[in-house]
Structure formats: C-alpha cells, structure tokens
PDB file of C-alpha atoms and ligand atoms in Angstrom:
ATOM      1  CA  UNK A 908      -0.355   0.183   0.176  1.00 95.00           C
ATOM      2  CA  UNK A 909       1.093   3.666  -0.600  1.00 98.00           C
ATOM      3  CA  UNK A 910      -0.312   6.054   1.961  1.00 98.00           C
ATOM      4  CA  UNK A 911      -1.314   8.456  -1.315  1.00 98.00           C
ATOM      5  CA  UNK A 912      -5.316   9.853  -1.422  1.00 98.00           C
ATOM      6  CA  UNK A 913      -5.693  11.756  -3.952  1.00 98.00           C
ATOM      7  CA  UNK A 914      -9.095  12.331  -4.787  1.00 98.00           C
ATOM      8  CA  UNK A 915     -11.613  11.882  -2.053  1.00 98.00           C
ATOM      9  CA  UNK A 916     -15.210  13.592  -1.373  1.00 98.00           C
ATOM     10  CA  UNK A 917     -16.373  15.452   1.381  1.00 98.00           C
ATOM     11  CA  UNK A 918     -20.237  17.501   2.285  1.00 98.00           C
ATOM     12  CA  UNK A 919     -18.524  20.733  -0.034  1.00 98.00           C
ATOM     13  CA  UNK A 920     -20.069  18.174  -2.698  1.00 98.00           C
ATOM     14  CA  UNK A 921     -21.233  15.034  -2.887  1.00 98.00           C
ATOM     15  CA  UNK A 922     -19.107  13.107   0.349  1.00 98.00           C
ATOM     16  CA  UNK A 923     -21.159  12.693   3.568  1.00 97.00           C
ATOM     17  CA  UNK A 924     -18.517  14.468   6.211  1.00 98.00           C
ATOM     18  CA  UNK A 925     -17.245  17.782   6.772  1.00 98.00           C
ATOM     19  CA  UNK A 926     -13.268  18.571   5.302  1.00 98.00           C
ATOM     20  CA  UNK A 927     -11.916  18.131   9.002  1.00 98.00           C
ATOM     21  CA  UNK A 928     -13.170  14.407   9.818  1.00 98.00           C
ATOM     22  CA  UNK A 929     -12.549  13.164   5.769  1.00 98.00           C
ATOM     23  CA  UNK A 930      -8.727  14.452   6.930  1.00 98.00           C
ATOM     24  CA  UNK A 931      -8.679  13.091  10.235  1.00 98.00           C
ATOM     25  CA  UNK A 932     -10.067   9.714   8.781  1.00 98.00           C
ATOM     26  CA  UNK A 933      -7.863   9.665   5.840  1.00 98.00           C
ATOM     27  CA  UNK A 934      -5.041  10.063   8.478  1.00 98.00           C
ATOM     28  CA  UNK A 935      -5.721   7.498  10.373  1.00 98.00           C
ATOM     29  CA  UNK A 936      -5.828   5.482   8.047  1.00 97.00           C
ATOM     30  CA  UNK A 937      -1.689   6.467   7.999  1.00 98.00           C
ATOM     31  CA  UNK A 938      -2.317   8.111   5.150  1.00 98.00           C
ATOM     32  CA  UNK A 939       1.200  10.938   4.276  1.00 98.00           C
ATOM     33  CA  UNK A 940       0.156  13.029   1.666  1.00 98.00           C
ATOM     34  CA  UNK A 941      -3.365  13.149   0.842  1.00 98.00           C
ATOM     35  CA  UNK A 942      -5.837  16.089  -1.433  1.00 99.00           C
ATOM     36  CA  UNK A 943      -9.452  16.237  -1.558  1.00 99.00           C
ATOM     37  CA  UNK A 944     -10.977  16.980  -4.711  1.00 99.00           C
ATOM     38  CA  UNK A 945     -14.534  17.885  -4.358  1.00 99.00           C
ATOM     39  CA  UNK A 946     -16.696  18.475  -7.249  1.00 98.00           C
ATOM     40  CA  UNK A 947     -16.596  21.523  -9.440  1.00 98.00           C
ATOM     41  CA  UNK A 948     -16.026  23.292  -5.908  1.00 98.00           C
ATOM     42  CA  UNK A 949     -12.385  23.849  -3.936  1.00 98.00           C
ATOM     43  CA  UNK A 950     -14.438  25.378  -0.252  1.00 98.00           C
ATOM     44  CA  UNK A 951     -13.294  22.322   1.880  1.00 98.00           C
ATOM     45  CA  UNK A 952      -9.887  23.405   1.356  1.00 99.00           C
ATOM     46  CA  UNK A 953      -8.912  25.331   3.390  1.00 98.00           C
ATOM     47  CA  UNK A 954     -10.307  23.387   6.252  1.00 99.00           C
ATOM     48  CA  UNK A 955      -8.806  20.859   5.039  1.00 99.00           C
ATOM     49  CA  UNK A 956      -5.475  21.643   4.881  1.00 98.00           C
ATOM     50  CA  UNK A 957      -5.629  23.099   8.564  1.00 98.00           C
ATOM     51  CA  UNK A 958      -6.356  19.742  10.029  1.00 98.00           C
ATOM     52  CA  UNK A 959      -3.706  17.788   7.765  1.00 98.00           C
ATOM     53  CA  UNK A 960      -1.330  20.818   9.397  1.00 98.00           C
ATOM     54  CA  UNK A 961      -2.733  19.803  13.208  1.00 98.00           C
ATOM     55  CA  UNK A 962      -2.080  16.390  11.988  1.00 98.00           C
ATOM     56  CA  UNK A 963       0.765  16.521  10.115  1.00 98.00           C
ATOM     57  CA  UNK A 964      -0.214  15.006   7.051  1.00 98.00           C
ATOM     58  CA  UNK A 965       0.507  16.524   3.712  1.00 98.00           C
ATOM     59  CA  UNK A 966      -1.919  18.776   2.378  1.00 98.00           C
ATOM     60  CA  UNK A 967      -2.441  19.270  -1.501  1.00 98.00           C
ATOM     61  CA  UNK A 968      -5.310  21.239  -3.538  1.00 98.00           C
ATOM     62  CA  UNK A 969      -7.660  19.553  -4.980  1.00 99.00           C
ATOM     63  CA  UNK A 970     -10.817  19.751  -7.279  1.00 99.00           C
ATOM     64  CA  UNK A 971     -12.849  17.215  -9.215  1.00 99.00           C
ATOM     65  CA  UNK A 972     -13.678  19.259 -12.841  1.00 99.00           C
ATOM     66  CA  UNK A 973     -17.189  18.312 -14.131  1.00 98.00           C
ATOM     67  CA  UNK A 974     -15.991  18.205 -18.674  1.00 98.00           C
ATOM     68  CA  UNK A 975     -17.718  16.996 -21.520  1.00 98.00           C
ATOM     69  CA  UNK A 976     -15.863  15.970 -24.762  1.00 98.00           C
ATOM     70  CA  UNK A 977     -18.157  15.013 -26.922  1.00 97.00           C
ATOM     71  CA  UNK A 978     -21.035  13.190 -25.490  1.00 97.00           C
ATOM     72  CA  UNK A 979     -18.985  12.015 -22.683  1.00 98.00           C
ATOM     73  CA  UNK A 980     -18.882  13.548 -19.251  1.00 98.00           C
ATOM     74  CA  UNK A 981     -15.157  13.263 -18.097  1.00 98.00           C
ATOM     75  CA  UNK A 982     -14.453  14.411 -14.340  1.00 99.00           C
ATOM     76  CA  UNK A 983     -10.441  16.263 -14.617  1.00 99.00           C
ATOM     77  CA  UNK A 984      -8.883  15.997 -11.399  1.00 99.00           C
ATOM     78  CA  UNK A 985      -6.705  19.080 -10.707  1.00 99.00           C
ATOM     79  CA  UNK A 986      -3.544  19.604  -8.095  1.00 99.00           C
ATOM     80  CA  UNK A 987      -1.604  21.846  -6.566  1.00 98.00           C
ATOM     81  CA  UNK A 988      -3.318  24.836  -7.719  1.00 98.00           C
ATOM     82  CA  UNK A 989      -3.710  28.103  -6.244  1.00 98.00           C
ATOM     83  CA  UNK A 990      -7.929  27.693  -5.681  1.00 98.00           C
ATOM     84  CA  UNK A 991      -7.790  31.855  -5.404  1.00 98.00           C
ATOM     85  CA  UNK A 992      -5.980  32.481  -8.872  1.00 98.00           C
ATOM     86  CA  UNK A 993      -9.529  33.971 -10.788  1.00 98.00           C
ATOM     87  CA  UNK A 994      -9.032  31.301 -13.359  1.00 98.00           C
ATOM     88  CA  UNK A 995     -10.156  28.919 -11.170  1.00 98.00           C
ATOM     89  CA  UNK A 996     -12.210  30.645  -9.200  1.00 98.00           C
ATOM     90  CA  UNK A 997     -14.554  31.996 -12.281  1.00 98.00           C
ATOM     91  CA  UNK A 998     -14.306  28.715 -14.214  1.00 98.00           C
ATOM     92  CA  UNK A 999     -15.631  27.165 -11.269  1.00 98.00           C
ATOM     93  CA  UNK A1000     -18.152  29.385 -10.337  1.00 98.00           C
ATOM     94  CA  UNK A1001     -19.814  28.894 -13.960  1.00 97.00           C
ATOM     95  CA  UNK A1002     -19.060  25.270 -14.120  1.00 98.00           C
ATOM     96  CA  UNK A1003     -21.622  25.415 -10.636  1.00 98.00           C
ATOM     97  CA  UNK A1004     -23.728  27.677 -11.841  1.00 96.00           C
ATOM     98  CA  UNK A1005     -25.984  24.475 -14.265  1.00 95.00           C
ATOM     99  CA  UNK A1006     -25.630  22.351 -11.345  1.00 97.00           C
ATOM    100  CA  UNK A1007     -28.983  24.464 -10.685  1.00 94.00           C
ATOM    101  CA  UNK A1008     -30.952  23.915 -13.532  1.00 95.00           C
ATOM    102  CA  UNK A1009     -29.786  20.663 -14.603  1.00 98.00           C
ATOM    103  CA  UNK A1010     -30.725  19.479 -10.759  1.00 98.00           C
ATOM    104  CA  UNK A1011     -34.613  21.142 -12.584  1.00 98.00           C
ATOM    105  CA  UNK A1012     -34.778  18.922 -15.279  1.00 98.00           C
ATOM    106  CA  UNK A1013     -33.580  15.629 -13.008  1.00 98.00           C
ATOM    107  CA  UNK A1014     -36.363  16.529 -10.886  1.00 98.00           C
ATOM    108  CA  UNK A1015     -39.208  16.157 -13.780  1.00 98.00           C
ATOM    109  CA  UNK A1016     -37.476  13.646 -15.000  1.00 98.00           C
ATOM    110  CA  UNK A1017     -38.148  11.215 -12.294  1.00 98.00           C
ATOM    111  CA  UNK A1018     -41.089  12.352 -11.824  1.00 98.00           C
ATOM    112  CA  UNK A1019     -42.051  11.985 -15.829  1.00 98.00           C
ATOM    113  CA  UNK A1020     -40.827   8.797 -16.179  1.00 98.00           C
ATOM    114  CA  UNK A1021     -40.419   6.469 -12.661  1.00 98.00           C
ATOM    115  CA  UNK A1022     -43.538   8.319 -10.675  1.00 98.00           C
ATOM    116  CA  UNK A1023     -41.037  10.429  -8.491  1.00 98.00           C
ATOM    117  CA  UNK A1024     -42.925  13.347  -7.102  1.00 97.00           C
ATOM    118  CA  UNK A1025     -40.452  16.221  -6.304  1.00 96.00           C
ATOM    119  CA  UNK A1026     -37.596  14.923  -5.814  1.00 98.00           C
ATOM    120  CA  UNK A1027     -35.877  18.307  -6.454  1.00 98.00           C
ATOM    121  CA  UNK A1028     -36.529  19.286  -3.300  1.00 98.00           C
ATOM    122  CA  UNK A1029     -35.841  15.564  -1.587  1.00 98.00           C
ATOM    123  CA  UNK A1030     -32.250  15.733  -2.942  1.00 98.00           C
ATOM    124  CA  UNK A1031     -31.572  19.246  -1.432  1.00 98.00           C
ATOM    125  CA  UNK A1032     -32.307  17.733   1.863  1.00 98.00           C
ATOM    126  CA  UNK A1033     -28.761  15.742   1.610  1.00 98.00           C
ATOM    127  CA  UNK A1034     -27.151  18.261  -0.723  1.00 98.00           C
ATOM    128  CA  UNK A1035     -25.216  20.889   2.293  1.00 98.00           C
ATOM    129  CA  UNK A1036     -24.055  22.605  -0.225  1.00 98.00           C
ATOM    130  CA  UNK A1037     -26.898  24.095  -2.266  1.00 97.00           C
ATOM    131  CA  UNK A1038     -24.496  25.227  -4.843  1.00 98.00           C
ATOM    132  CA  UNK A1039     -23.432  21.556  -5.802  1.00 98.00           C
ATOM    133  CA  UNK A1040     -26.605  19.348  -6.606  1.00 98.00           C
ATOM    134  CA  UNK A1041     -25.476  15.511  -7.773  1.00 98.00           C
ATOM    135  CA  UNK A1042     -26.994  12.725  -8.867  1.00 98.00           C
ATOM    136  CA  UNK A1043     -25.763  11.602  -5.112  1.00 98.00           C
ATOM    137  CA  UNK A1044     -27.909  13.147  -3.478  1.00 98.00           C
ATOM    138  CA  UNK A1045     -30.880  12.097  -5.913  1.00 98.00           C
ATOM    139  CA  UNK A1046     -29.207   8.401  -5.127  1.00 98.00           C
ATOM    140  CA  UNK A1047     -29.609   8.920  -1.859  1.00 97.00           C
ATOM    141  CA  UNK A1048     -33.261  10.097  -2.113  1.00 98.00           C
ATOM    142  CA  UNK A1049     -34.094   7.710  -3.854  1.00 98.00           C
ATOM    143  CA  UNK A1050     -33.153   5.089  -1.571  1.00 98.00           C
ATOM    144  CA  UNK A1051     -34.706   6.911   1.342  1.00 98.00           C
ATOM    145  CA  UNK A1052     -38.192   6.301  -0.575  1.00 98.00           C
ATOM    146  CA  UNK A1053     -38.123   2.618  -0.730  1.00 98.00           C
ATOM    147  CA  UNK A1054     -37.003   2.594  -4.619  1.00 98.00           C
ATOM    148  CA  UNK A1055     -34.097   1.189  -4.549  1.00 97.00           C
ATOM    149  CA  UNK A1056     -31.725  -0.787  -1.807  1.00 96.00           C
ATOM    150  CA  UNK A1057     -28.836   1.140  -1.737  1.00 95.00           C
ATOM    151  CA  UNK A1058     -26.722   4.066  -3.912  1.00 94.00           C
ATOM    152  CA  UNK A1059     -25.430   1.389  -6.322  1.00 94.00           C
ATOM    153  CA  UNK A1060     -28.206  -0.180  -7.079  1.00 96.00           C
ATOM    154  CA  UNK A1061     -30.618   3.471  -7.265  1.00 98.00           C
ATOM    155  CA  UNK A1062     -27.104   4.038 -10.617  1.00 97.00           C
ATOM    156  CA  UNK A1063     -28.241   1.020 -12.376  1.00 97.00           C
ATOM    157  CA  UNK A1064     -31.858   1.275 -12.990  1.00 98.00           C
ATOM    158  CA  UNK A1065     -31.944   5.729 -12.723  1.00 98.00           C
ATOM    159  CA  UNK A1066     -29.727   8.803 -13.063  1.00 98.00           C
ATOM    160  CA  UNK A1067     -28.146   7.075 -15.844  1.00 98.00           C
ATOM    161  CA  UNK A1068     -27.946   7.676 -19.472  1.00 97.00           C
ATOM    162  CA  UNK A1069     -31.480   6.321 -20.973  1.00 97.00           C
ATOM    163  CA  UNK A1070     -32.887   5.687 -17.712  1.00 98.00           C
ATOM    164  CA  UNK A1071     -35.568   8.066 -16.027  1.00 98.00           C
ATOM    165  CA  UNK A1072     -33.556  10.818 -13.402  1.00 98.00           C
ATOM    166  CA  UNK A1073     -31.051  11.323 -16.518  1.00 98.00           C
ATOM    167  CA  UNK A1074     -30.009  14.582 -18.581  1.00 98.00           C
ATOM    168  CA  UNK A1075     -27.810  15.583 -20.623  1.00 98.00           C
ATOM    169  CA  UNK A1076     -26.222  18.267 -19.500  1.00 98.00           C
ATOM    170  CA  UNK A1077     -22.827  21.330 -20.551  1.00 98.00           C
ATOM    171  CA  UNK A1078     -20.232  21.097 -18.289  1.00 98.00           C
ATOM    172  CA  UNK A1079     -17.179  22.686 -18.970  1.00 98.00           C
ATOM    173  CA  UNK A1080     -15.386  21.871 -22.074  1.00 98.00           C
ATOM    174  CA  UNK A1081     -12.659  19.893 -21.685  1.00 98.00           C
ATOM    175  CA  UNK A1082     -10.054  22.022 -22.827  1.00 98.00           C
ATOM    176  CA  UNK A1083     -11.464  25.051 -20.634  1.00 98.00           C
ATOM    177  CA  UNK A1084     -11.045  22.629 -17.400  1.00 99.00           C
ATOM    178  CA  UNK A1085      -7.432  21.519 -18.307  1.00 99.00           C
ATOM    179  CA  UNK A1086      -6.608  25.202 -18.390  1.00 98.00           C
ATOM    180  CA  UNK A1087      -7.914  26.949 -15.286  1.00 99.00           C
ATOM    181  CA  UNK A1088      -5.827  24.099 -13.527  1.00 99.00           C
ATOM    182  CA  UNK A1089      -2.998  24.646 -15.337  1.00 98.00           C
ATOM    183  CA  UNK A1090      -3.128  28.749 -15.219  1.00 98.00           C
ATOM    184  CA  UNK A1091      -3.859  28.153 -11.262  1.00 98.00           C
ATOM    185  CA  UNK A1092      -0.324  26.556 -11.351  1.00 98.00           C
ATOM    186  CA  UNK A1093      -2.160  22.574 -11.164  1.00 98.00           C
ATOM    187  CA  UNK A1094      -2.001  19.406 -12.863  1.00 98.00           C
ATOM    188  CA  UNK A1095      -4.534  18.197 -14.249  1.00 99.00           C
ATOM    189  CA  UNK A1096      -5.214  14.599 -14.355  1.00 99.00           C
ATOM    190  CA  UNK A1097      -8.004  12.772 -16.320  1.00 99.00           C
ATOM    191  CA  UNK A1098      -9.693  10.183 -12.892  1.00 99.00           C
ATOM    192  CA  UNK A1099     -11.164   6.903 -13.268  1.00 98.00           C
ATOM    193  CA  UNK A1100     -10.660   6.458 -16.705  1.00 98.00           C
ATOM    194  CA  UNK A1101     -12.155   2.854 -16.765  1.00 98.00           C
ATOM    195  CA  UNK A1102     -15.288   4.563 -15.868  1.00 97.00           C
ATOM    196  CA  UNK A1103     -16.381   6.105 -19.309  1.00 98.00           C
ATOM    197  CA  UNK A1104     -18.294   4.042 -21.153  1.00 96.00           C
ATOM    198  CA  UNK A1105     -15.700   4.185 -24.969  1.00 98.00           C
ATOM    199  CA  UNK A1106     -14.044   1.430 -26.904  1.00 98.00           C
ATOM    200  CA  UNK A1107     -10.448   1.161 -26.576  1.00 98.00           C
ATOM    201  CA  UNK A1108     -10.081   3.240 -29.555  1.00 98.00           C
ATOM    202  CA  UNK A1109     -11.392   5.881 -29.328  1.00 98.00           C
ATOM    203  CA  UNK A1110      -9.442   5.916 -25.268  1.00 98.00           C
ATOM    204  CA  UNK A1111      -6.714   6.829 -27.121  1.00 98.00           C
ATOM    205  CA  UNK A1112      -8.028   9.434 -29.458  1.00 98.00           C
ATOM    206  CA  UNK A1113      -8.815  10.620 -25.572  1.00 99.00           C
ATOM    207  CA  UNK A1114      -5.081   9.833 -24.080  1.00 99.00           C
ATOM    208  CA  UNK A1115      -4.739  11.595 -27.571  1.00 98.00           C
ATOM    209  CA  UNK A1116      -6.301  14.544 -27.618  1.00 98.00           C
ATOM    210  CA  UNK A1117      -5.958  15.380 -22.747  1.00 99.00           C
ATOM    211  CA  UNK A1118      -2.145  14.592 -23.384  1.00 98.00           C
ATOM    212  CA  UNK A1119      -2.305  17.610 -26.617  1.00 98.00           C
ATOM    213  CA  UNK A1120      -4.385  19.972 -24.567  1.00 98.00           C
ATOM    214  CA  UNK A1121      -2.001  19.672 -21.406  1.00 98.00           C
ATOM    215  CA  UNK A1122      -3.137  16.924 -19.066  1.00 99.00           C
ATOM    216  CA  UNK A1123      -0.215  15.185 -17.349  1.00 99.00           C
ATOM    217  CA  UNK A1124      -1.809  12.506 -15.437  1.00 99.00           C
ATOM    218  CA  UNK A1125      -4.547  10.071 -15.587  1.00 99.00           C
ATOM    219  CA  UNK A1126      -5.282   8.220 -12.304  1.00 99.00           C
ATOM    220  CA  UNK A1127      -4.276   4.858 -12.467  1.00 98.00           C
ATOM    221  CA  UNK A1128      -5.266   3.540  -9.188  1.00 98.00           C
ATOM    222  CA  UNK A1129      -8.512   4.232  -8.111  1.00 98.00           C
ATOM    223  CA  UNK A1130     -11.747   3.276  -6.027  1.00 96.00           C
ATOM    224  CA  UNK A1131     -13.509   2.277  -9.244  1.00 95.00           C
ATOM    225  CA  UNK A1132     -10.595   1.187 -10.683  1.00 97.00           C
ATOM    226  CA  UNK A1133     -10.596  -3.258 -10.757  1.00 95.00           C
ATOM    227  CA  UNK A1134      -7.593  -4.900 -10.818  1.00 93.00           C
ATOM    228  CA  UNK A1135      -7.429  -5.469 -14.860  1.00 97.00           C
ATOM    229  CA  UNK A1136      -8.376  -1.459 -15.359  1.00 98.00           C
ATOM    230  CA  UNK A1137      -5.239  -1.019 -12.643  1.00 98.00           C
ATOM    231  CA  UNK A1138      -3.124  -2.918 -15.191  1.00 98.00           C
ATOM    232  CA  UNK A1139      -4.021  -1.507 -18.094  1.00 98.00           C
ATOM    233  CA  UNK A1140      -4.164   2.403 -16.885  1.00 98.00           C
ATOM    234  CA  UNK A1141      -0.764   1.718 -15.986  1.00 98.00           C
ATOM    235  CA  UNK A1142       0.421   0.994 -19.273  1.00 98.00           C
ATOM    236  CA  UNK A1143      -1.715   3.505 -21.234  1.00 98.00           C
ATOM    237  CA  UNK A1144      -0.158   6.336 -18.813  1.00 99.00           C
ATOM    238  CA  UNK A1145       3.635   4.110 -19.637  1.00 98.00           C
ATOM    239  CA  UNK A1146       3.016   4.176 -23.666  1.00 98.00           C
ATOM    240  CA  UNK A1147       1.145   8.228 -23.287  1.00 98.00           C
ATOM    241  CA  UNK A1148       4.441   9.534 -20.902  1.00 98.00           C
ATOM    242  CA  UNK A1149       1.201  10.247 -18.355  1.00 99.00           C
ATOM    243  CA  UNK A1150       2.045  10.644 -14.520  1.00 99.00           C
ATOM    244  CA  UNK A1151       0.014   8.261 -13.035  1.00 98.00           C
ATOM    245  CA  UNK A1152      -2.150   9.007  -9.797  1.00 98.00           C
ATOM    246  CA  UNK A1153      -4.262   7.460  -7.556  1.00 98.00           C
ATOM    247  CA  UNK A1154      -7.002   8.273  -4.963  1.00 98.00           C
ATOM    248  CA  UNK A1155      -9.718   6.193  -3.602  1.00 98.00           C
ATOM    249  CA  UNK A1156     -12.500   8.584  -4.734  1.00 98.00           C
ATOM    250  CA  UNK A1157     -14.064   7.765  -1.182  1.00 98.00           C
ATOM    251  CA  UNK A1158     -17.120   9.727  -1.022  1.00 97.00           C
ATOM    252  CA  UNK A1159     -19.094   7.981   2.373  1.00 96.00           C
ATOM    253  CA  UNK A1160     -18.537   4.675   4.828  1.00 93.00           C
ATOM    254  CA  UNK A1161     -20.297   1.961   3.808  1.00 84.00           C
ATOM    255  CA  UNK A1162     -21.061   3.796   0.130  1.00 82.00           C
ATOM    256  CA  UNK A1163     -18.957   1.479  -1.753  1.00 74.00           C
ATOM    257  CA  UNK A1164     -15.317   2.058  -2.218  1.00 75.00           C
ATOM    258  CA  UNK A1165     -12.401   1.788   0.284  1.00 88.00           C
ATOM    259  CA  UNK A1166     -11.887   4.797   2.922  1.00 95.00           C
ATOM    260  CA  UNK A1167      -9.054   7.414   2.474  1.00 98.00           C
ATOM    261  CA  UNK A1168      -6.412   7.575   3.202  1.00 97.00           C
ATOM    262  CA  UNK A1169      -4.139   4.652   1.285  1.00 95.00           C
ATOM    263  CA  UNK A1170      -4.056   3.055  -1.537  1.00 97.00           C
ATOM    264  CA  UNK A1171      -2.889  -0.081  -3.321  1.00 97.00           C
ATOM    265  CA  UNK A1172       0.752   0.762  -5.148  1.00 98.00           C
ATOM    266  CA  UNK A1173       1.069   2.263  -8.735  1.00 98.00           C
ATOM    267  CA  UNK A1174       2.378  -1.126 -11.217  1.00 98.00           C
ATOM    268  CA  UNK A1175       5.796  -1.134 -11.511  1.00 98.00           C
ATOM    269  CA  UNK A1176       7.329   1.295 -13.942  1.00 98.00           C
ATOM    270  CA  UNK A1177       4.503   3.602 -13.493  1.00 98.00           C
ATOM    271  CA  UNK A1178       6.051   8.058 -12.542  1.00 98.00           C
ATOM    272  CA  UNK A1179       3.181   8.419  -9.332  1.00 98.00           C
ATOM    273  CA  UNK A1180       2.104  12.161  -9.762  1.00 98.00           C
ATOM    274  CA  UNK A1181       3.108  13.206  -6.322  1.00 98.00           C
ATOM    275  CA  UNK A1182       6.513  12.955  -6.820  1.00 98.00           C
ATOM    276  CA  UNK A1183       6.302  16.590  -6.822  1.00 97.00           C
ATOM    277  CA  UNK A1184       5.207  17.092  -3.941  1.00 98.00           C
ATOM    278  CA  UNK A1185       6.511  13.719  -2.286  1.00 96.00           C
ATOM    279  CA  UNK A1186       9.658  11.955  -3.896  1.00 95.00           C
ATOM    280  CA  UNK A1187      10.145   9.993  -0.338  1.00 96.00           C
ATOM    281  CA  UNK A1188       6.520   7.846  -1.248  1.00 96.00           C
TER     282      UNK A1188
HETATM  283  P1  AMP B2304     -23.127  14.412 -11.218  1.00 51.13           P
HETATM  284  O1  AMP B2304     -21.802  15.318 -10.802  1.00 51.13           O
HETATM  285  O2  AMP B2304     -23.964  14.838 -10.426  1.00 51.13           O
HETATM  286  O3  AMP B2304     -23.249  14.066 -13.038  1.00 51.13           O
HETATM  287  O4  AMP B2304     -23.134  12.997 -10.004  1.00 51.13           O
HETATM  288  C1  AMP B2304     -21.772  12.023 -10.780  1.00 51.13           C
HETATM  289  C2  AMP B2304     -21.521  11.336  -9.197  1.00 51.13           C
HETATM  290  O5  AMP B2304     -22.465  10.551  -8.973  1.00 51.13           O
HETATM  291  C3  AMP B2304     -19.705  10.404  -9.261  1.00 51.13           C
HETATM  292  O6  AMP B2304     -19.164  11.642  -8.381  1.00 51.13           O
HETATM  293  C4  AMP B2304     -20.012   9.597  -8.438  1.00 51.13           C
HETATM  294  O7  AMP B2304     -20.127  10.346  -6.690  1.00 51.13           O
HETATM  295  C5  AMP B2304     -22.231   9.287  -8.392  1.00 51.13           C
HETATM  296  N1  AMP B2304     -22.279   8.281  -9.424  1.00 51.13           N
HETATM  297  C6  AMP B2304     -22.334   8.326 -11.403  1.00 51.13           C
HETATM  298  N2  AMP B2304     -21.974   7.267 -11.249  1.00 51.13           N
HETATM  299  C7  AMP B2304     -21.996   6.063 -10.636  1.00 51.13           C
HETATM  300  C8  AMP B2304     -22.056   5.048  -9.557  1.00 51.13           C
HETATM  301  N3  AMP B2304     -22.386   3.587 -11.360  1.00 51.13           N
HETATM  302  N4  AMP B2304     -22.333   4.246  -8.306  1.00 51.13           N
HETATM  303  C9  AMP B2304     -22.348   4.894  -7.796  1.00 51.13           C
HETATM  304  N5  AMP B2304     -22.710   5.975  -7.707  1.00 51.13           N
HETATM  305  C10 AMP B2304     -21.888   6.769  -9.196  1.00 51.13           C
HETATM  306 MN1   MN B2305     -19.388  11.943  -6.660  1.00 51.13          MN
HETATM  307 MN1   MN B2306     -16.010  11.433 -11.098  1.00 51.13          MN
HETATM  308 MN1   MN B2307     -15.219  11.709  -7.227  1.00 51.13          MN
END
C-alpha cells in the first residue's frame, strides 16, 4: 500500500463527512499525502489544509472538474493549484451555476418517467452545499423513499443515460478545465478513466487529445478501478507518457469504495504524480 490519496470527497460536494473529518479519517488510516477533490468546488480546502497541518499530513489542493467531451462526461482532477487564482475561481463558478437548472430537469424526468414527485426537494435535503446538487444526492433520496436498496442499485435503474432521471448537460469543455487548472499552477489528471463508456480506440483518441491539451496525468489506481483496469491504465500511462495518480474516490463509509488514506501500489514502471510534492513516497 502507498500512504497517498489524491481523490476524495467531503460534504462540500457529494461526500458525507465535513472536510476536517475526511482528513482525520485519512490520517487515522496512515495517510501521509492527501488531496481533497470535491466536485466543482474548492470551499473545503482551507479547513482540510488546516486539519492536515495539525495532524502532520501533507496536503495538496484539489478539485474534480466536470467536463464534456463530445457526448461523454469526463472528470478532470486538478492538483496543487492556487485555489484563489481567478481562472479557477471563475471557471468553477460557471460550472456550478449549471447544476441548479440541471437538477430541476432531473427532478422533472423522475416525475414523468418514474412517478417520483418532487425529487428536487428530496435531493436538496442531502446537499449540504446548495451549489453542488449532484446525482448522488438524488440517489440518496431514492434510497430513502424505497426505490432502491442502496445508491449503487440506484445507478443501475435511474440517473444514468437512457434511464429516468438522466438528462444531458453541457459541463465545462475539456480544454477549459485543463487551462484553468494549469493557469492556477496545477496539474491536470484524468479521473477514473476506466469509468468512461467508450471503446479502446476512442480511449486512445481521448488520451492523445488530453495530452495535447496539457493534461499531465491519469488515475491508474482508483477506488472505482478493478485490478484489470489498474494494469491496463498503468500500461497506457507509460505508453502515452502520463504521470500516474492514485485516489480512493471516497464519498462515504458504506457507499462502495475503500476509506480514504491509502491505496494499492502503482504498477511497476509508473511515474507517481505525487513525486512533485513528495519524492519519498
Ligand atoms: P453528477 O456530478 O451530479 O453527475 O454526479 C456524479 C456522481 O454520482 C459521481 O461523482 C459519483 O459520486 C456518483 N455516481 C455516478 N455513477 C455512479 C455509480 N454507477 N455508482 C455509484 N455512484 C455513482
Ligand atoms: Mn461524486
Ligand atoms: Mn468522478
Ligand atoms: Mn470523485
């Protein structure tokens, strides 16, 4: 195991714990280098950094930006940037502003296609940050009203393309997210590449494009990658010359993936992105 976690969530987006508690949990599991990467919002970073300093955990600023690339939604993790830089502040404000209107359309779709009335109000109860209303909050509400046994099963029957509650949405353009992160001095890393619904050839086109646009790393180890995915993206990282990242994608204990803090080692031959901040790990 490697005591590094460069992808996790707090209640600033769709995690359940406040930023300080995410850091405490990661520290208790032996984490030495941590980034908090909430969706489209950096509001948790100050508390997380302060808590990490008190606990002797090295902290790296982070965010997970929602982007559109053709019909695909891609998540781009920014690491080690200045959260006060106007490029990132302005860009994220713009991405967040689209979420309220999207949530209304999701709610309308759930009413029309699944007979769930006023899911918007239901989801809002779970969103501690009203600017980040996400599918996870709708999923928690659908579990509450008994439409599925857990959030994982919600995502099989609702909220995904072709199912009730899914609506198309234009996020930031891929190149914009990379530009904001780089302008603010950070590294752009493609989150959980195995999660994108595309064939191998399209994935190669995407990796080529991501590199050309200034992307520097891809997640090889992720809480949502299986063992086969780790091997495949470890090889692709080396072939395309990407730094390799590693993160749990923790949201909540009991909602899937492992707790924040540590991750399985990268495959041999990968260059860890975190050597930028910690050469010894
Ligand atoms: P949004 O940004 O509103 O589209 O919400 C995306 C979030 O939904 C992701 O960050 C995950 O937390 C969650 N999610 C998406 N797909 C799944 C899935 N198949 N199983 C569990 N959670 C998912
Ligand atoms: Mn999420
Ligand atoms: Mn993601
Ligand atoms: Mn995530």
